[in-house]
PDB file of C-alpha atoms in Angstrom:
ATOM      1  CA  MET A   1      24.625  13.259 -18.846  1.00 70.00           C
ATOM      2  CA  ALA A   2      22.241  12.409 -15.747  1.00 75.00           C
ATOM      3  CA  LYS A   3      21.559  15.285 -13.509  1.00 82.00           C
ATOM      4  CA  GLN A   4      22.840  15.078  -9.861  1.00 85.00           C
ATOM      5  CA  LEU A   5      20.175  16.001  -7.611  1.00 87.00           C
ATOM      6  CA  ASP A   6      20.395  17.495  -4.263  1.00 89.00           C
ATOM      7  CA  ILE A   7      19.606  14.762  -1.824  1.00 92.00           C
ATOM      8  CA  ARG A   8      19.853  15.070   1.958  1.00 92.00           C
ATOM      9  CA  ILE A   9      19.953  11.918   3.742  1.00 92.00           C
ATOM     10  CA  ASP A  10      19.203  12.148   7.636  1.00 92.00           C
ATOM     11  CA  ARG A  11      20.984   9.065   9.228  1.00 90.00           C
ATOM     12  CA  GLY A  12      19.385  10.058  12.705  1.00 89.00           C
ATOM     13  CA  SER A  13      15.711   9.728  11.446  1.00 86.00           C
ATOM     14  CA  PRO A  14      13.494   6.489  12.077  1.00 83.00           C
ATOM     15  CA  VAL A  15      12.593   6.748   8.523  1.00 86.00           C
ATOM     16  CA  PRO A  16      14.276   4.034   6.591  1.00 90.00           C
ATOM     17  CA  LEU A  17      17.261   5.417   4.325  1.00 92.00           C
ATOM     18  CA  TYR A  18      15.688   3.840   1.224  1.00 91.00           C
ATOM     19  CA  HIS A  19      12.407   5.525   1.730  1.00 90.00           C
ATOM     20  CA  GLN A  20      14.140   8.756   2.528  1.00 91.00           C
ATOM     21  CA  LEU A  21      15.899   8.557  -0.874  1.00 93.00           C
ATOM     22  CA  ALA A  22      12.561   7.220  -2.662  1.00 90.00           C
ATOM     23  CA  GLU A  23      10.356  10.240  -1.450  1.00 89.00           C
ATOM     24  CA  GLN A  24      13.127  12.834  -2.663  1.00 92.00           C
ATOM     25  CA  LEU A  25      13.738  11.004  -6.075  1.00 90.00           C
ATOM     26  CA  THR A  26       9.730  10.969  -6.292  1.00 85.00           C
ATOM     27  CA  SER A  27       9.582  14.657  -5.763  1.00 85.00           C
ATOM     28  CA  ALA A  28      12.118  15.363  -8.420  1.00 87.00           C
ATOM     29  CA  VAL A  29      10.204  13.651 -11.026  1.00 82.00           C
ATOM     30  CA  THR A  30       6.930  15.170 -10.106  1.00 77.00           C
ATOM     31  CA  ASP A  31       8.001  18.806  -9.507  1.00 78.00           C
ATOM     32  CA  GLY A  32       9.614  18.569 -13.037  1.00 79.00           C
ATOM     33  CA  SER A  33      13.109  18.768 -11.789  1.00 85.00           C
ATOM     34  CA  LEU A  34      13.849  15.438 -13.787  1.00 85.00           C
ATOM     35  CA  GLN A  35      11.857  15.401 -17.185  1.00 84.00           C
ATOM     36  CA  PRO A  36      10.405  12.570 -19.201  1.00 80.00           C
ATOM     37  CA  GLY A  37      13.404  10.899 -20.974  1.00 80.00           C
ATOM     38  CA  ASP A  38      16.007  12.298 -18.776  1.00 85.00           C
ATOM     39  CA  PRO A  39      18.711   9.576 -18.019  1.00 87.00           C
ATOM     40  CA  PHE A  40      18.825   8.616 -14.473  1.00 86.00           C
ATOM     41  CA  GLU A  41      22.000   8.900 -12.421  1.00 87.00           C
ATOM     42  CA  ASN A  42      24.005   5.427 -12.222  1.00 86.00           C
ATOM     43  CA  GLU A  43      23.070   3.255  -9.279  1.00 88.00           C
ATOM     44  CA  ILE A  44      26.594   2.694  -8.387  1.00 91.00           C
ATOM     45  CA  ALA A  45      27.520   6.526  -8.669  1.00 91.00           C
ATOM     46  CA  LEU A  46      24.464   7.461  -6.689  1.00 92.00           C
ATOM     47  CA  ALA A  47      25.250   5.242  -3.903  1.00 93.00           C
ATOM     48  CA  ASP A  48      28.711   6.471  -3.646  1.00 94.00           C
ATOM     49  CA  ARG A  49      28.148  10.102  -3.846  1.00 92.00           C
ATOM     50  CA  LEU A  50      25.261   9.721  -1.124  1.00 94.00           C
ATOM     51  CA  GLY A  51      27.395   7.066   0.994  1.00 94.00           C
ATOM     52  CA  LEU A  52      24.541   4.398   0.911  1.00 94.00           C
ATOM     53  CA  SER A  53      24.957   0.859   0.057  1.00 94.00           C
ATOM     54  CA  ARG A  54      24.039  -0.203  -3.456  1.00 93.00           C
ATOM     55  CA  PRO A  55      20.999  -2.339  -1.950  1.00 93.00           C
ATOM     56  CA  THR A  56      19.681   0.861  -0.178  1.00 93.00           C
ATOM     57  CA  VAL A  57      19.750   2.724  -3.314  1.00 93.00           C
ATOM     58  CA  ARG A  58      18.644  -0.274  -5.736  1.00 91.00           C
ATOM     59  CA  ARG A  59      15.366  -0.752  -3.242  1.00 91.00           C
ATOM     60  CA  ALA A  60      14.474   3.332  -3.583  1.00 90.00           C
ATOM     61  CA  ILE A  61      14.971   3.107  -7.303  1.00 89.00           C
ATOM     62  CA  GLN A  62      12.620   0.036  -7.427  1.00 86.00           C
ATOM     63  CA  GLU A  63      10.005   1.882  -5.585  1.00 83.00           C
ATOM     64  CA  LEU A  64       9.770   4.599  -8.637  1.00 83.00           C
ATOM     65  CA  VAL A  65       9.989   1.722 -11.112  1.00 80.00           C
ATOM     66  CA  ALA A  66       6.917  -0.169  -9.278  1.00 74.00           C
ATOM     67  CA  GLN A  67       5.163   3.224  -9.445  1.00 70.00           C
ATOM     68  CA  GLY A  68       5.955   3.957 -13.244  1.00 71.00           C
ATOM     69  CA  LEU A  69       7.922   7.112 -12.598  1.00 78.00           C
ATOM     70  CA  LEU A  70      11.179   5.498 -13.989  1.00 81.00           C
ATOM     71  CA  LEU A  71      11.958   2.738 -16.729  1.00 79.00           C
ATOM     72  CA  ARG A  72      14.585   0.358 -16.814  1.00 75.00           C
ATOM     73  CA  ARG A  73      15.577  -0.890 -20.088  1.00 71.00           C
ATOM     74  CA  ARG A  74      18.573  -3.254 -20.735  1.00 68.00           C
ATOM     75  CA  GLY A  75      21.260  -1.628 -22.666  1.00 68.00           C
ATOM     76  CA  LEU A  76      19.573   1.791 -22.484  1.00 69.00           C
ATOM     77  CA  GLY A  77      19.956   2.366 -18.573  1.00 79.00           C
ATOM     78  CA  THR A  78      17.436   4.057 -16.464  1.00 84.00           C
ATOM     79  CA  THR A  79      15.349   7.045 -17.475  1.00 84.00           C
ATOM     80  CA  VAL A  80      12.293   8.893 -16.425  1.00 84.00           C
ATOM     81  CA  ALA A  81       8.924   7.519 -17.832  1.00 74.00           C
ATOM     82  CA  ASN A  82       6.796   9.638 -20.038  1.00 60.00           C
ATOM     83  CA  ARG A  83       3.962  11.672 -18.479  1.00 47.00           C
ATOM     84  CA  GLN A  84       1.242   9.341 -19.190  1.00 38.00           C
ATOM     85  CA  ILE A  85       2.374   7.054 -16.216  1.00 33.00           C
ATOM     86  CA  HIS A  86       3.447   9.689 -13.850  1.00 33.00           C
ATOM     87  CA  ARG A  87       0.640   8.878 -11.638  1.00 28.00           C
ATOM     88  CA  ARG A  88       1.377   7.094  -8.470  1.00 38.00           C
ATOM     89  CA  ALA A  89      -1.582   4.252  -7.826  1.00 39.00           C
ATOM     90  CA  GLU A  90      -3.750   5.831  -5.468  1.00 46.00           C
ATOM     91  CA  LEU A  91      -4.430   4.263  -2.241  1.00 53.00           C
ATOM     92  CA  THR A  92      -7.772   3.897  -1.285  1.00 54.00           C
ATOM     93  CA  SER A  93      -9.964   1.471   0.670  1.00 57.00           C
ATOM     94  CA  LEU A  94     -12.596  -0.774  -0.705  1.00 60.00           C
ATOM     95  CA  TYR A  95     -15.152   1.291   0.840  1.00 52.00           C
ATOM     96  CA  ASP A  96     -14.033   4.550  -1.224  1.00 55.00           C
ATOM     97  CA  ASP A  97     -13.993   2.650  -4.303  1.00 56.00           C
ATOM     98  CA  LEU A  98     -17.445   1.528  -3.927  1.00 53.00           C
ATOM     99  CA  GLN A  99     -18.884   4.919  -2.898  1.00 53.00           C
ATOM    100  CA  ARG A 100     -16.919   6.325  -5.940  1.00 53.00           C
ATOM    101  CA  ASP A 101     -18.452   3.833  -8.350  1.00 50.00           C
ATOM    102  CA  GLY A 102     -21.867   4.600  -7.186  1.00 49.00           C
ATOM    103  CA  GLU A 103     -23.461   1.173  -8.352  1.00 50.00           C
ATOM    104  CA  ALA A 104     -24.127  -0.397  -4.964  1.00 57.00           C
ATOM    105  CA  ARG A 105     -24.085   1.111  -1.288  1.00 75.00           C
ATOM    106  CA  PRO A 106     -21.286   0.082   0.669  1.00 79.00           C
ATOM    107  CA  SER A 107     -21.774  -1.242   4.021  1.00 87.00           C
ATOM    108  CA  THR A 108     -19.569  -2.770   6.811  1.00 92.00           C
ATOM    109  CA  THR A 109     -19.910  -5.245   9.706  1.00 95.00           C
ATOM    110  CA  VAL A 110     -17.489  -5.218  12.297  1.00 97.00           C
ATOM    111  CA  LEU A 111     -16.619  -9.005  13.129  1.00 97.00           C
ATOM    112  CA  THR A 112     -13.732  -8.422  15.608  1.00 97.00           C
ATOM    113  CA  HIS A 113     -12.061  -5.374  17.157  1.00 97.00           C
ATOM    114  CA  GLU A 114      -9.508  -5.914  19.832  1.00 97.00           C
ATOM    115  CA  VAL A 115      -5.779  -5.062  20.706  1.00 97.00           C
ATOM    116  CA  VAL A 116      -3.562  -8.189  20.128  1.00 97.00           C
ATOM    117  CA  HIS A 117       0.079  -8.746  19.737  1.00 97.00           C
ATOM    118  CA  ASP A 118       0.915 -10.322  16.197  1.00 96.00           C
ATOM    119  CA  GLU A 119       4.548 -10.943  15.314  1.00 96.00           C
ATOM    120  CA  HIS A 120       3.767 -11.342  11.399  1.00 95.00           C
ATOM    121  CA  ALA A 121       1.503  -8.048  11.410  1.00 95.00           C
ATOM    122  CA  SER A 122       4.534  -6.226  13.312  1.00 94.00           C
ATOM    123  CA  ALA A 123       7.087  -7.301  11.183  1.00 93.00           C
ATOM    124  CA  ALA A 124       5.299  -6.278   8.011  1.00 91.00           C
ATOM    125  CA  MET A 125       4.909  -2.698   9.418  1.00 90.00           C
ATOM    126  CA  GLY A 126       8.573  -2.834  10.589  1.00 90.00           C
ATOM    127  CA  LEU A 127       7.543  -2.560  14.326  1.00 93.00           C
ATOM    128  CA  PRO A 128       8.719  -4.518  17.404  1.00 94.00           C
ATOM    129  CA  SER A 129       7.178  -8.066  17.845  1.00 94.00           C
ATOM    130  CA  ASP A 130       5.686  -7.144  21.063  1.00 95.00           C
ATOM    131  CA  THR A 131       3.802  -4.055  19.639  1.00 96.00           C
ATOM    132  CA  PRO A 132       0.329  -3.955  20.788  1.00 98.00           C
ATOM    133  CA  LEU A 133      -1.679  -3.624  17.734  1.00 98.00           C
ATOM    134  CA  LEU A 134      -5.642  -3.021  16.833  1.00 98.00           C
ATOM    135  CA  SER A 135      -6.865  -5.971  15.031  1.00 98.00           C
ATOM    136  CA  ILE A 136     -10.240  -5.504  13.247  1.00 98.00           C
ATOM    137  CA  VAL A 137     -11.844  -7.898  10.982  1.00 97.00           C
ATOM    138  CA  ARG A 138     -14.718  -6.545   8.852  1.00 96.00           C
ATOM    139  CA  LEU A 139     -17.287  -8.218   6.418  1.00 95.00           C
ATOM    140  CA  ARG A 140     -17.957  -5.554   3.523  1.00 91.00           C
ATOM    141  CA  ARG A 141     -20.915  -5.741   1.330  1.00 87.00           C
ATOM    142  CA  ALA A 142     -21.746  -4.076  -1.921  1.00 81.00           C
ATOM    143  CA  GLY A 143     -25.609  -3.587  -1.774  1.00 80.00           C
ATOM    144  CA  ASP A 144     -26.710  -6.858  -0.493  1.00 82.00           C
ATOM    145  CA  LEU A 145     -23.864  -8.795  -1.857  1.00 84.00           C
ATOM    146  CA  PRO A 146     -21.089  -9.842   0.709  1.00 90.00           C
ATOM    147  CA  LEU A 147     -17.875  -8.881  -1.172  1.00 89.00           C
ATOM    148  CA  ALA A 148     -15.102  -9.052   1.163  1.00 91.00           C
ATOM    149  CA  VAL A 149     -13.760 -10.311   4.417  1.00 95.00           C
ATOM    150  CA  MET A 150     -10.887  -7.729   5.612  1.00 95.00           C
ATOM    151  CA  HIS A 151      -8.265  -8.110   8.458  1.00 97.00           C
ATOM    152  CA  ASN A 152      -6.536  -5.182   9.312  1.00 97.00           C
ATOM    153  CA  TRP A 153      -3.726  -4.260  11.988  1.00 98.00           C
ATOM    154  CA  LEU A 154      -3.160  -0.829  13.074  1.00 98.00           C
ATOM    155  CA  PRO A 155      -0.155   0.620  15.277  1.00 97.00           C
ATOM    156  CA  PRO A 156      -1.314   1.713  18.868  1.00 97.00           C
ATOM    157  CA  GLN A 157      -1.670   5.462  18.149  1.00 96.00           C
ATOM    158  CA  TYR A 158      -4.976   4.474  15.904  1.00 96.00           C
ATOM    159  CA  SER A 159      -6.221   2.104  18.652  1.00 96.00           C
ATOM    160  CA  ASP A 160      -9.041   4.799  19.430  1.00 96.00           C
ATOM    161  CA  ILE A 161     -10.638   3.925  15.870  1.00 97.00           C
ATOM    162  CA  THR A 162     -14.156   2.492  16.823  1.00 96.00           C
ATOM    163  CA  ARG A 163     -16.206   0.320  15.676  1.00 96.00           C
ATOM    164  CA  GLU A 164     -18.983   2.877  14.824  1.00 96.00           C
ATOM    165  CA  GLU A 165     -16.446   4.940  12.632  1.00 94.00           C
ATOM    166  CA  LEU A 166     -15.520   1.726  10.860  1.00 94.00           C
ATOM    167  CA  GLU A 167     -19.251   0.643  10.185  1.00 93.00           C
ATOM    168  CA  GLU A 168     -20.031   4.333   9.281  1.00 90.00           C
ATOM    169  CA  ASN A 169     -17.392   5.640   6.989  1.00 86.00           C
ATOM    170  CA  GLY A 170     -14.629   2.931   6.326  1.00 87.00           C
ATOM    171  CA  LEU A 171     -11.114   2.582   7.680  1.00 92.00           C
ATOM    172  CA  TYR A 172      -9.290   5.130   5.595  1.00 89.00           C
ATOM    173  CA  ALA A 173     -12.017   7.533   6.269  1.00 89.00           C
ATOM    174  CA  ALA A 174     -11.024   7.328  10.173  1.00 93.00           C
ATOM    175  CA  LEU A 175      -7.540   7.683   9.264  1.00 92.00           C
ATOM    176  CA  ARG A 176      -8.188  10.862   7.197  1.00 89.00           C
ATOM    177  CA  GLU A 177     -10.084  12.295  10.437  1.00 92.00           C
ATOM    178  CA  ARG A 178      -6.735  11.916  12.361  1.00 92.00           C
ATOM    179  CA  GLY A 179      -4.702  13.674   9.755  1.00 91.00           C
ATOM    180  CA  VAL A 180      -3.397  10.140   8.278  1.00 89.00           C
ATOM    181  CA  LYS A 181      -2.676   9.458   4.395  1.00 84.00           C
ATOM    182  CA  PRO A 182      -1.158   6.646   3.297  1.00 84.00           C
ATOM    183  CA  VAL A 183       1.096   7.338   0.491  1.00 79.00           C
ATOM    184  CA  VAL A 184       3.244   4.205  -0.341  1.00 79.00           C
ATOM    185  CA  ALA A 185       2.267   0.330   0.187  1.00 81.00           C
ATOM    186  CA  HIS A 186       3.920  -2.889  -0.255  1.00 82.00           C
ATOM    187  CA  GLN A 187       1.036  -4.977  -1.859  1.00 83.00           C
ATOM    188  CA  ARG A 188       0.606  -8.504  -2.794  1.00 86.00           C
ATOM    189  CA  ILE A 189      -2.174 -10.294  -4.615  1.00 86.00           C
ATOM    190  CA  GLY A 190      -2.977 -13.971  -5.075  1.00 90.00           C
ATOM    191  CA  ALA A 191      -5.784 -16.572  -4.673  1.00 91.00           C
ATOM    192  CA  ARG A 192      -6.657 -19.469  -2.489  1.00 93.00           C
ATOM    193  CA  ASN A 193      -9.438 -21.661  -1.167  1.00 93.00           C
ATOM    194  CA  PRO A 194     -11.267 -19.629   1.506  1.00 94.00           C
ATOM    195  CA  THR A 195     -11.450 -20.895   5.356  1.00 94.00           C
ATOM    196  CA  PRO A 196     -14.802 -22.137   6.486  1.00 94.00           C
ATOM    197  CA  ALA A 197     -15.495 -18.737   8.258  1.00 95.00           C
ATOM    198  CA  GLU A 198     -14.685 -16.872   5.082  1.00 95.00           C
ATOM    199  CA  ARG A 199     -16.727 -19.320   3.041  1.00 94.00           C
ATOM    200  CA  ARG A 200     -19.578 -18.588   5.418  1.00 95.00           C
ATOM    201  CA  HIS A 201     -19.420 -14.831   5.498  1.00 95.00           C
ATOM    202  CA  LEU A 202     -19.192 -14.547   1.926  1.00 93.00           C
ATOM    203  CA  GLY A 203     -21.694 -17.283   0.729  1.00 92.00           C
ATOM    204  CA  LEU A 204     -19.440 -19.326  -1.279  1.00 91.00           C
ATOM    205  CA  ARG A 205     -19.687 -23.114  -2.398  1.00 88.00           C
ATOM    206  CA  PRO A 206     -16.829 -25.095  -1.481  1.00 82.00           C
ATOM    207  CA  SER A 207     -15.185 -24.999  -4.810  1.00 85.00           C
ATOM    208  CA  GLN A 208     -15.260 -21.414  -4.956  1.00 90.00           C
ATOM    209  CA  PRO A 209     -11.859 -19.502  -4.578  1.00 92.00           C
ATOM    210  CA  VAL A 210     -11.294 -16.017  -3.167  1.00 93.00           C
ATOM    211  CA  LEU A 211      -8.776 -13.355  -4.374  1.00 90.00           C
ATOM    212  CA  THR A 212      -6.310 -12.101  -1.909  1.00 92.00           C
ATOM    213  CA  MET A 213      -4.396  -9.097  -1.300  1.00 89.00           C
ATOM    214  CA  THR A 214      -2.168  -8.253   1.314  1.00 92.00           C
ATOM    215  CA  ARG A 215      -0.840  -4.566   2.075  1.00 90.00           C
ATOM    216  CA  SER A 216       1.667  -2.710   4.111  1.00 90.00           C
ATOM    217  CA  ALA A 217       0.905   0.826   3.981  1.00 88.00           C
ATOM    218  CA  PHE A 218       3.177   3.797   5.063  1.00 87.00           C
ATOM    219  CA  ASP A 219       2.768   7.800   5.324  1.00 83.00           C
ATOM    220  CA  ALA A 220       4.937  10.269   3.835  1.00 76.00           C
ATOM    221  CA  VAL A 221       7.731   9.992   6.488  1.00 77.00           C
ATOM    222  CA  GLY A 222       7.769   6.099   6.288  1.00 82.00           C
ATOM    223  CA  SER A 223       5.842   5.563   9.435  1.00 88.00           C
ATOM    224  CA  PRO A 224       3.441   2.473   9.368  1.00 91.00           C
ATOM    225  CA  VAL A 225      -0.246   3.322   9.028  1.00 93.00           C
ATOM    226  CA  GLU A 226      -1.735  -0.348   8.612  1.00 94.00           C
ATOM    227  CA  TYR A 227      -1.206  -3.961   7.551  1.00 96.00           C
ATOM    228  CA  GLY A 228      -3.948  -5.789   5.734  1.00 95.00           C
ATOM    229  CA  ASP A 229      -4.956  -9.279   4.911  1.00 95.00           C
ATOM    230  CA  HIS A 230      -8.091  -9.265   2.817  1.00 93.00           C
ATOM    231  CA  CYS A 231     -10.216 -11.889   0.588  1.00 93.00           C
ATOM    232  CA  TYR A 232     -12.670 -11.172  -1.926  1.00 90.00           C
ATOM    233  CA  ARG A 233     -15.226 -13.224  -3.852  1.00 88.00           C
ATOM    234  CA  ALA A 234     -13.114 -13.715  -6.985  1.00 84.00           C
ATOM    235  CA  GLN A 235     -16.305 -13.892  -9.205  1.00 78.00           C
ATOM    236  CA  ASP A 236     -17.364 -10.538  -8.109  1.00 74.00           C
ATOM    237  CA  TYR A 237     -14.129  -8.657  -7.771  1.00 71.00           C
ATOM    238  CA  THR A 238     -11.257  -7.547  -9.838  1.00 68.00           C
ATOM    239  CA  ILE A 239      -7.963  -5.837  -9.460  1.00 64.00           C
ATOM    240  CA  GLU A 240      -6.720  -3.745 -12.629  1.00 58.00           C
ATOM    241  CA  VAL A 241      -3.000  -2.802 -12.675  1.00 55.00           C
ATOM    242  CA  MET A 242      -0.921  -0.949 -15.467  1.00 50.00           C
ATOM    243  CA  VAL A 243       2.078  -2.492 -16.943  1.00 50.00           C
ATOM    244  CA  ASP A 244       4.682  -1.304 -19.392  1.00 47.00           C
ATOM    245  CA  GLN A 245       7.642  -3.167 -21.171  1.00 45.00           C
ATOM    246  CA  ARG A 246      10.744  -2.680 -19.133  1.00 42.00           C
TER     247      ARG A 246
END
């Protein structure tokens, strides 16, 4: 029988209801309140008990499935995943990744740094369309190799991030200095032909594609941290993900 967790939903909070639920469910798994193999409370029963809509509960559960904390199997229902995959994918920047690997020293050139209004970026972060955002475009190199062109938009509270900080230590380091830590993100990976500017910055031939990644990142209480639209030299960059059979 599935264990009923003590879930508290604050309807007066600006944090989305699904995210409040997802964070508390995540804590129950990571702190051991729910053990590997435990059956998970039925989606309909959980929605009725908490007074939430089924789409809200389904979205929260899907967040945990995407993190590898829950497993959904047809005919068996939803269960807590085994400990081997009880690790949330770490949200790091390319600068952090290159520093950790230590093979090539990362460097950054800030191409643009300005406050703009961008409806698409605002929507991706759940902000009003007229929100003034700090828009930054950077060229990231690994040693002498141009590796990525990265366009990021940040909410107004981070508009004091300077070009110098970005070129010295990277975006996520600048956010950490302000006590900000992204803990959950919606990420999409794809591929396309580069724009003329991207081709020039990355030193690509016309026939060479770029790998793309867009990401909306949020902190522990669901506040937006950044929206990024990045492209990478496909022949020099790979993205690894872990998958399992649902």
